[in-house]
Amino acid sequence: MAEKTFNYDPDFELLAPAGSMACALTAFDAGADAVYAGLPKFNARERTENLSFQDLSKLTCYARKYRKKVYLTLNTLLKETELTEVAELLSEVSRISPNAIIIQDFGVLRLIREYFPEFEIHASTQMGLHNLPGIELAAERGIKRVILERQMPLEEIREIAGKSPLPLEVFIHGALCCSLSGRCLLSSWLGGWSGNRGKCKQPCRRRYFSDSGNGFFLSPNDLSALEFLPDLKKMGVKSGKIEGRLRNAGYVWHVVKAYRMVLDAKDSELPEVMPKAREVLSHALGRKWSSGFFDPKGLKNVIQHRGMGASGLLCGEVMNIQKNGVYVRVSRPLRMGDRVRIQPVTGDEGPAFTITRMLVDGKVVKVAKPKQICFLPCDKEIPAKSMVFKIGITFDGLTERIARMPGSRIPLDMEQVFDGAEISVKLPDANLAWTKKFTASPAQNRPLTPEKLIKEFSSGGSENFRAGKISAEVSGEWFVPAGELKQTRREFWDWTEEQLNPESPPTHSGLAKFFSDYRSFQPERGKMETTVVLPAGKKPSFKTDIAARHLKDFRNDADEVILPFFVPQGQVEKARSRIKEVYLSGIRRFRVTSPSGLALVKEFPDVTLVAGFPLPVCNSLAVREIAGLGVSKALAWVELDKPALSALLEKSSLPLEIFRKGRISLLVTRAKVPVSGKISDGRSLEFDVVEDRASGLTLVYSTQNLELPEVSGTSGFFDLTNIDFRSKDISSFNLDYEWK
């Protein structure tokens, strides 16, 4: 495998997953221009291996050397008590300097922009950005790239790409979530394991039951967009993203290699290259391929409910379970080193392990052939009546290569001043300064400029340190020989090695400022109000402070209008026109439920804005971010547990609401779900599948009503539009349990 023969397409970036160092290097070797990776906490794939700080340091150093890029995922929602930990993490990461941070939480956006502005910010697909108003708002808030919602057809992407103020990134291959990004609460509802916190248990892959039959009603096929790559490039998409941080290096190699082949081919070569690329891709062992949401006609085929939504190649079935392993009837060859998953027939996620030993008829073998009964030693709990899927093959772990890789040097910000008699270099984060005397001559031509000074000090460094941000000031016009300037730079870096300990580098100035500011945060309680959302066509039958209606159901008896959380690009002007119509009728209070909603009401300066579900407000920095956009009250995020809610109340600069009663959508999709009405899973948990023809969305609700007690210091929000008044079955969601 070649280590340094890299391709680079400046017009279209091929972005690959890096769940481990081996995956990252394999991706680069196979032709990826960039990789995205997470640290052990605060990323949307916490269940994978992820990288250590040392790994990230080595990887970014390697990437810089070979003109590659590394993006760090910090794309989960944060509890109030986690803000300080994330600030400290960003301070550490600033010494490594990845090319960008991928974020979901509005609080993380504010934290980076205000205190760690050296980082480029990319909006995760979890932010659900899917139209131009939302993207324009992102640009105004300092975001530099948007990873689009995955459930968007090509025509919508094309329209946005031609007008977008920001570069766009699009998923091109891998597993698809059934739900709109950031809108799935199903795993969280079933036990606090939140997809918005990287801990999804994938209940969408389960078998569900209905009066009309059973099947995997919420389990989509994988996306494969090889054929769409030329179109995506031509329409101006800047990055194609491969999903798969839970996958191994073998998967990464084959997928990246296939997409690199197509990207590097000329249009005239595609008929010959495409079949070869598909052959390479077939070794990646994923689910059945589909066009995902790119083709609107294919929405009916995204979910094939008759087939189990398990990934990999079916290789056998479990025959007998022992304490120390499992007997398998083999249907396709299994080999030592293969990665397998024991998949329950319910569709729930089963245990996965690498085959390190296998026996047939009591004898150790390297290969188990079809029709043989093979014993696989395993210390995991094996579900009965399960199937065995091969999900990975033996691949070089690159252990020795990784061990040889150097780490990143620590960046030092500098403030330089040169006046002909002396050069002074201040290190503000370390509170240190270095000076050197000069006897410079007046310049006849080519005087020393700030740009030359910055370039010289940026070109070098020491064993443990390198230049960060540099400002330079030159008073007068002076001539300094190039050799003397180089010697000055060497002396400075020698001095830094003597003065600074790489094991205890200077504290980031932004971190100290954050702690100082955070200590001063005070809560704002405000007026306590009760807001009730009225069903379409129904009049209020009791007194309430605020009567609310959805935009599509607006009547003159409403005090507040709720904006839709999903407005496809083709419907933006219609929504804008409807909002203006409602405004002209006298409405001055709007509930915004998405970034695009915040953008759509900007033209009305005299309105009251309330942040509502599903716009996530989990921490005080998120509160401050939306307050800067004109919001005067916020609904606390519905997933919060009691300690997280209490901590937010103590720091929130806006009055808060609590979702007291109603039914919240646990999953929302543009896919054609092959069932409607009541469904239940193997645990007899019941849900309602409801198709909203007006929006084209299908929503999944629990049959339980959400019902929370009054929380002191908060307003109450009651949504009567979907509530089942006859049901006595209620849930407090995560309030009394841990939001994991």
Coordinates of N, CA and C in Angstrom, one line a residue, residues 3 17 22-23 112 168 178 242 338 341 397 413 445 467 473 514 539 554 564 574 578 614 654 719 738:
E3 N 2.3 4.9 0.6 CA 2.1 5.8 1.8 C 2.0 7.2 1.3
P17 N -14.3 8.9 6.7 CA -14.4 8.7 8.1 C -13.1 8.2 8.7
A22 N -5.7 3.9 12.1 CA -5.6 3.0 11.0 C -6.6 3.4 9.9
C23 N -7.8 3.7 10.2 CA -8.8 4.1 9.2 C -8.4 5.5 8.6
I112 N -16.8 28.7 20.5 CA -15.6 28.8 19.5 C -15.5 30.2 19.0
L168 N -20.6 23.9 0.4 CA -21.5 22.9 0.8 C -20.8 21.5 0.8
C178 N -33.0 7.1 9.2 CA -34.4 7.2 8.7 C -34.9 8.6 9.0
I242 N -18.1 10.6 3.1 CA -18.4 9.2 3.3 C -18.7 8.9 4.7
D338 N -11.6 -12.3 10.5 CA -12.9 -11.6 10.0 C -13.6 -10.9 11.2
R341 N -20.7 -9.8 13.3 CA -21.7 -9.4 14.2 C -22.8 -10.5 14.3
G397 N -3.3 -3.1 10.5 CA -3.6 -2.1 11.5 C -2.6 -1.0 11.6
D413 N 1.3 32.1 19.6 CA 0.9 33.3 19.0 C 2.0 34.4 19.4
N445 N 16.5 50.3 -0.8 CA 15.4 49.6 -1.5 C 15.1 48.3 -0.8
A467 N 5.1 28.5 15.0 CA 4.4 29.8 15.0 C 2.9 29.6 14.9
E473 N 4.8 44.7 13.4 CA 4.8 46.1 13.2 C 6.3 46.6 13.0
F514 N -13.1 32.9 29.0 CA -14.3 32.1 29.1 C -14.7 31.9 30.6
K539 N -61.4 26.0 18.7 CA -61.3 27.2 19.5 C -60.9 26.9 20.9
F554 N -53.2 28.9 10.9 CA -53.4 30.2 11.5 C -54.9 30.7 11.4
P564 N -42.8 26.5 10.8 CA -42.4 25.1 10.5 C -40.9 24.9 10.7
K574 N -42.9 30.7 -0.5 CA -44.3 30.5 -0.1 C -44.4 30.7 1.5
R578 N -46.4 33.7 3.5 CA -47.4 33.4 4.5 C -47.0 34.1 5.8
P614 N -38.4 22.0 17.5 CA -37.2 21.3 17.9 C -35.9 22.0 17.7
L654 N -32.0 34.1 29.4 CA -33.4 34.3 29.0 C -34.3 33.5 29.8
D719 N -49.0 21.4 24.2 CA -49.3 21.2 22.8 C -50.5 20.2 22.7
E738 N -31.3 9.6 33.4 CA -30.1 10.2 32.9 C -30.2 10.4 31.4

